[in-house]
Amino acid sequence: MANEKILAVVGATGAQGSGLVRAVLSDRRGGYAVRALTRNPGSEKAKELARLGAEVVAADVDDVESLKKAFRGAYGAFCVTFFWEHFSPEQEIAQATAMAHAAKDAGLRHVIWSTLEDTRNWVPLEDKRMPTLMGKYKVPHLDAKGEADRVFTDLGLPVTFLLTSFYWENLIHFGMGPKRGPDGKLAITFPMGDKKLPGIASEDIGKCAYGIFRKGSEFIGKTVGIAGEHLTGAQMAAALTKALGQEVRYNDVPPEVYRNLGFPGAEDLGNMFQFKRDFEQVFCGARDIGFSRSLNPSMQNFEAWLSRNRSRIPLEEEVKKASGE
Ligand SMILES: NC(=O)c1ccc[n+]([C@@H]2O[C@H](COP(=O)([O-])OP(=O)(O)OC[C@H]3O[C@@H](n4cnc5c(N)ncnc54)[C@H](OP(=O)(O)O)[C@@H]3O)[C@@H](O)[C@H]2O)c1
């Protein structure tokens, strides 16, 4: 409708953005319309968003002109970058810069930047407790986002900095689900000691973002952290045991062991978990559960997420015993 405020959503077919697109579309009388940005409007996911009622437009975060066009006429934008597509903190900063300039060009009235902590504010490069990676980062995919905050501020944008949390979907898509050890038992492996990891159902990030837009100017110029629940590895394992109907253990490993697991990004993630472990109060303190629920009353905790998603968690088949059974 003519006087609806348009929210332009970067990453609209992805985990964070699609939650926002769906939140807007399911609130028909909320006064907002949604514009879904995608590199490929012809993809199945993009066509589904169009069928649900989104305006779907082509844009690429590596192409500032496409962003300017896509943001034009909008009230607000949700901005997110895609570190794991390229593993480059510099590219992530360049993409955030392109979105910020496009937001400025379009005169947006509210921008949400999906960011994370620049861990170098707590662990400077000379700190030896974790290795420096790529020459000037401790946790490249966190530090780059945090470093990019300044771009939005320097341009004088009406921005809300949204601190997200570990997606529980990582247990499904990111290879972090339960694995069988040599004893045949399932275990989740994190270098978190007995500290709590703030987690979230990824779709709830978009729902919180919608809550922030709906609050008008209340969170402009503010940093807002969100999580569905803060859980230790042992608590996650206990919830998984209950949901899956078979024992899942928590395998606590030192961060240096995790950094050396050999998969792409292992060092980055090892440092990330170590930061979350060593600065539990800072990291959890920035992500209050009650506050998160005030933005998104349907926020799921881990048990609720598991009840909907347990069948999607890939479990390795029982290792065949050496006897050939
Ligand atoms: N996994 C976690 O636990 C976690 C937690 C907190 C934060 N994060 C951060 O979340 C970010 C990723 O967000 P996400 O999980 O929502 O992403 P995602 O699910 O991987 O989806 C990304 C979507 O963005 C689009 N995209 C990719 N490259 C693009 C480009 N160059 N220009 C425009 N669109 C592009 C793709 O859509 P099209 O193909 O349709 O263009 C894709 O569907 C990462 O930076 C990560 O560090 C992750």
XYZ file of C-alpha atoms and ligand atoms in Angstrom:
373
model
C 0.000 0.000 0.000
C 1.113 3.502 -0.829
C 1.912 4.672 2.684
C 3.611 1.522 3.917
C 7.236 1.953 4.924
C 9.506 -0.171 2.757
C 12.183 -2.246 4.464
C 14.975 -3.308 2.084
C 16.496 -6.601 3.208
C 19.977 -7.710 2.215
C 20.490 -11.489 2.315
C 16.728 -11.927 1.972
C 17.021 -15.545 0.841
C 19.431 -16.367 3.677
C 19.179 -17.204 7.359
C 19.005 -13.733 8.904
C 17.284 -11.820 6.110
C 14.555 -14.361 5.395
C 13.425 -14.180 9.036
C 12.863 -10.451 8.614
C 11.127 -10.823 5.241
C 8.741 -13.406 6.685
C 8.146 -11.369 9.844
C 7.066 -8.354 7.767
C 4.906 -10.446 5.443
C 3.142 -12.165 8.311
C 2.184 -8.820 9.841
C 0.011 -7.476 7.040
C -1.342 -4.603 9.073
C 1.991 -3.606 10.581
C 2.477 -0.679 8.197
C 5.581 -2.100 6.520
C 6.272 -3.567 3.092
C 9.336 -5.597 2.302
C 11.823 -5.450 -0.546
C 13.926 -8.592 -0.791
C 17.409 -8.142 -2.245
C 18.969 -11.109 -4.023
C 21.626 -11.660 -6.658
C 19.229 -13.917 -8.468
C 15.515 -13.017 -8.561
C 14.940 -16.165 -10.659
C 16.034 -18.576 -7.916
C 13.475 -20.813 -6.241
C 13.989 -19.089 -2.875
C 13.523 -15.628 -4.408
C 10.416 -16.719 -6.295
C 8.962 -18.109 -3.080
C 9.446 -14.733 -1.366
C 7.715 -13.048 -4.301
C 4.824 -15.504 -4.031
C 4.515 -14.654 -0.330
C 4.188 -10.964 -1.229
C 7.708 -9.514 -1.173
C 8.982 -7.140 -3.820
C 12.079 -8.942 -5.122
C 14.917 -6.898 -6.612
C 18.385 -7.734 -7.879
C 21.380 -6.388 -5.944
C 24.874 -7.487 -5.042
C 26.738 -6.212 -1.985
C 29.901 -6.086 -4.114
C 28.179 -3.562 -6.417
C 27.370 -0.261 -4.698
C 25.331 1.053 -7.661
C 23.007 -1.953 -7.467
C 22.549 -1.274 -3.738
C 21.783 2.408 -4.297
C 19.078 1.420 -6.744
C 17.689 -1.237 -4.434
C 17.570 1.094 -1.398
C 15.960 4.004 -3.258
C 12.522 4.904 -1.900
C 12.906 2.634 1.130
C 12.390 3.709 4.732
C 14.936 1.341 6.192
C 17.413 -1.408 5.391
C 18.708 -4.539 7.052
C 22.382 -4.945 6.203
C 24.358 -8.170 6.580
C 27.551 -9.568 5.045
C 28.501 -13.132 4.121
C 31.926 -13.921 5.526
C 31.787 -17.664 4.916
C 31.276 -17.156 1.155
C 34.754 -15.640 0.755
C 36.616 -15.824 4.119
C 37.935 -12.278 3.553
C 37.605 -9.669 6.331
C 38.662 -6.953 3.891
C 35.870 -7.921 1.485
C 33.413 -7.910 4.363
C 34.443 -4.367 5.326
C 34.190 -3.282 1.672
C 30.669 -4.745 1.450
C 29.583 -3.016 4.666
C 31.035 0.217 3.298
C 29.079 -0.191 0.054
C 25.829 -0.737 1.981
C 26.475 2.267 4.216
C 27.146 4.535 1.231
C 24.045 3.255 -0.539
C 21.981 3.888 2.617
C 23.323 7.438 2.762
C 22.616 7.976 -0.919
C 19.020 6.782 -0.493
C 18.492 8.927 2.623
C 17.281 5.950 4.665
C 15.690 6.729 8.007
C 16.750 3.569 9.812
C 19.526 1.080 9.060
C 20.142 -2.117 11.012
C 23.711 -3.375 10.643
C 24.121 -7.020 11.637
C 27.456 -6.855 13.383
C 29.589 -8.565 16.010
C 32.262 -7.540 18.493
C 35.673 -6.368 17.321
C 37.488 -8.725 19.698
C 40.703 -6.694 19.398
C 39.123 -4.221 21.820
C 39.491 -6.962 24.488
C 42.382 -9.004 23.057
C 44.848 -6.656 21.367
C 47.055 -8.121 18.637
C 50.085 -8.311 20.939
C 48.100 -10.477 23.417
C 49.572 -13.961 23.100
C 46.637 -15.932 24.504
C 45.339 -16.509 20.977
C 47.204 -16.280 17.651
C 46.854 -13.268 15.371
C 45.257 -14.366 12.082
C 45.588 -12.902 8.577
C 48.119 -10.389 9.898
C 45.795 -8.086 11.833
C 42.834 -9.911 13.307
C 42.140 -12.131 16.278
C 38.726 -13.352 15.078
C 38.551 -12.202 11.449
C 34.796 -12.709 10.926
C 33.942 -10.862 14.137
C 36.617 -8.177 14.010
C 35.779 -7.139 10.439
C 32.123 -6.615 11.290
C 32.975 -4.647 14.428
C 35.538 -2.578 12.532
C 32.895 -1.747 9.928
C 30.598 -0.201 12.591
C 32.591 2.999 12.246
C 31.684 3.355 8.578
C 27.993 3.675 9.459
C 28.714 6.104 12.303
C 31.123 8.221 10.259
C 28.491 8.712 7.565
C 26.044 9.938 10.210
C 23.532 7.216 9.424
C 20.552 6.504 11.704
C 21.884 3.054 12.553
C 21.178 0.298 15.068
C 24.071 -2.105 15.632
C 22.622 -5.590 16.043
C 24.875 -8.085 17.856
C 23.760 -11.561 16.776
C 24.466 -14.951 18.380
C 25.584 -18.458 17.425
C 22.884 -20.047 15.259
C 21.657 -23.396 16.541
C 21.328 -24.244 12.816
C 25.119 -24.685 12.921
C 24.276 -28.111 14.351
C 22.561 -28.853 11.010
C 24.482 -27.022 8.280
C 27.872 -26.074 9.624
C 29.241 -29.457 10.682
C 28.921 -28.680 14.400
C 26.320 -31.328 15.204
C 26.887 -34.430 17.310
C 29.564 -36.800 15.980
C 30.374 -40.328 17.059
C 33.654 -40.821 18.868
C 35.789 -43.966 18.757
C 33.502 -45.389 21.474
C 30.498 -44.996 19.146
C 28.924 -42.368 21.425
C 27.656 -39.051 20.129
C 29.358 -35.856 21.285
C 29.355 -32.162 20.465
C 32.780 -30.539 20.491
C 33.335 -26.938 21.559
C 36.266 -25.245 23.298
C 33.994 -23.446 25.745
C 34.973 -25.077 29.065
C 32.055 -24.605 31.453
C 31.139 -21.195 30.052
C 27.854 -20.237 28.403
C 27.392 -19.782 24.679
C 24.567 -17.415 23.652
C 22.587 -19.135 20.892
C 19.608 -18.338 18.711
C 17.300 -19.789 16.072
C 18.534 -17.891 13.021
C 15.001 -16.905 11.941
C 14.603 -15.130 15.301
C 17.341 -12.665 14.300
C 15.114 -11.304 11.540
C 12.122 -11.257 13.876
C 14.126 -9.193 16.389
C 15.195 -6.861 13.571
C 11.535 -6.334 12.735
C 10.898 -5.572 16.415
C 13.660 -2.953 16.292
C 12.201 -1.272 13.183
C 8.783 -1.271 14.817
C 10.149 0.616 17.835
C 10.778 3.623 15.577
C 13.707 5.749 16.693
C 14.147 4.068 20.108
C 17.242 2.075 19.098
C 18.783 4.455 16.590
C 22.405 5.086 17.559
C 22.326 2.093 19.937
C 23.914 -1.346 20.076
C 21.406 -4.117 20.672
C 22.408 -7.719 21.466
C 20.087 -10.702 21.062
C 20.004 -14.393 22.000
C 17.385 -17.076 22.583
C 19.250 -18.730 25.467
C 22.711 -18.863 27.038
C 23.855 -22.471 27.484
C 26.988 -24.336 28.508
C 28.200 -27.180 26.310
C 26.995 -29.622 28.984
C 23.521 -28.035 28.952
C 23.373 -28.206 25.155
C 24.403 -31.861 25.274
C 21.715 -32.614 27.888
C 19.033 -30.926 25.762
C 20.228 -32.823 22.670
C 20.149 -36.109 24.629
C 16.534 -35.471 25.561
C 15.475 -34.330 22.082
C 17.274 -37.068 20.127
C 16.491 -39.883 22.534
C 20.111 -41.000 22.693
C 23.040 -39.882 24.774
C 24.990 -36.869 23.518
C 28.086 -35.852 25.447
C 29.896 -32.583 25.604
C 33.491 -32.896 24.450
C 35.312 -29.887 25.844
C 38.595 -29.365 24.009
C 41.245 -26.668 24.467
C 40.957 -23.834 21.902
C 44.330 -24.788 20.389
C 42.981 -28.266 19.621
C 39.897 -26.741 17.953
C 42.067 -24.317 15.934
C 43.950 -27.296 14.553
C 40.951 -29.367 13.473
C 41.918 -28.661 9.877
C 38.621 -27.515 8.317
C 38.460 -24.113 6.572
C 37.942 -21.420 9.193
C 38.935 -23.664 12.152
C 41.474 -21.137 13.481
C 38.982 -18.273 13.187
C 36.296 -20.306 14.997
C 38.759 -21.589 17.621
C 39.642 -17.993 18.469
C 35.958 -17.027 18.395
C 34.995 -19.689 20.932
C 37.986 -18.801 23.076
C 36.885 -15.166 23.095
C 33.344 -16.182 24.074
C 34.768 -18.468 26.801
C 37.282 -16.004 28.219
C 34.903 -13.026 28.055
C 31.703 -14.837 29.002
C 30.351 -11.936 31.025
C 31.003 -9.400 28.269
C 29.556 -11.595 25.531
C 26.535 -12.935 27.421
C 26.012 -9.597 29.140
C 25.560 -7.900 25.766
C 22.793 -10.360 24.809
C 20.036 -10.267 27.418
C 17.322 -12.894 26.934
C 14.471 -10.905 28.440
C 15.316 -7.899 26.330
C 15.545 -10.081 23.194
C 12.096 -11.455 23.944
C 10.734 -7.932 24.276
C 11.724 -7.391 20.623
C 10.422 -10.772 19.528
C 7.856 -12.327 21.872
C 7.956 -15.649 19.976
C 11.713 -16.041 20.554
C 12.614 -19.736 20.815
C 14.834 -21.248 23.484
C 17.019 -24.258 22.629
C 14.415 -26.812 23.698
C 11.740 -25.194 21.513
C 14.158 -24.998 18.585
C 15.093 -28.669 19.055
C 11.473 -29.760 19.146
C 11.031 -28.263 15.661
C 14.410 -29.123 14.189
C 15.740 -32.299 15.795
C 15.029 -34.430 12.703
C 17.163 -32.069 10.592
C 20.307 -32.653 12.644
C 22.433 -35.122 10.681
C 23.633 -38.004 12.826
C 26.394 -40.287 11.643
C 25.501 -43.942 11.393
C 26.828 -46.119 14.174
C 30.443 -46.956 13.270
C 30.600 -50.577 12.202
C 32.662 -52.570 14.606
C 35.991 -53.979 13.424
C 34.538 -57.478 13.560
C 32.492 -56.533 10.478
C 29.065 -56.721 12.137
N 26.453 -19.127 11.605
C 26.379 -18.426 12.733
O 26.256 -18.961 13.835
C 26.402 -16.930 12.676
C 26.109 -16.239 13.838
C 26.142 -14.837 13.812
C 26.471 -14.183 12.641
N 26.756 -14.918 11.520
C 27.116 -14.189 10.309
O 26.028 -14.229 9.425
C 26.498 -13.821 8.142
C 25.734 -14.530 7.066
O 24.370 -14.287 7.178
P 23.307 -15.428 6.873
O 23.632 -16.612 7.744
O 21.975 -14.826 6.927
O 23.711 -15.809 5.401
P 23.216 -17.059 4.519
O 22.108 -17.814 5.144
O 24.459 -17.788 4.125
O 22.555 -16.367 3.295
C 23.172 -15.423 2.602
C 22.236 -14.956 1.500
O 22.823 -13.741 1.059
C 22.908 -13.698 -0.296
N 24.230 -13.265 -0.753
C 25.416 -13.924 -0.707
N 26.375 -13.165 -1.282
C 25.776 -12.026 -1.694
C 26.223 -10.870 -2.361
N 27.506 -10.749 -2.766
N 25.344 -9.881 -2.608
C 24.049 -9.990 -2.238
N 23.557 -11.087 -1.618
C 24.413 -12.073 -1.349
C 22.540 -15.070 -0.824
O 21.353 -14.887 -1.528
P 21.208 -14.894 -3.136
O 21.955 -16.124 -3.597
O 19.733 -14.982 -3.276
O 21.809 -13.622 -3.611
C 22.228 -15.928 0.400
O 20.968 -16.548 0.374
C 28.000 -14.147 8.121
O 28.749 -12.985 7.904
C 28.254 -14.746 9.498
O 29.514 -14.365 10.019
C 26.696 -16.262 11.509
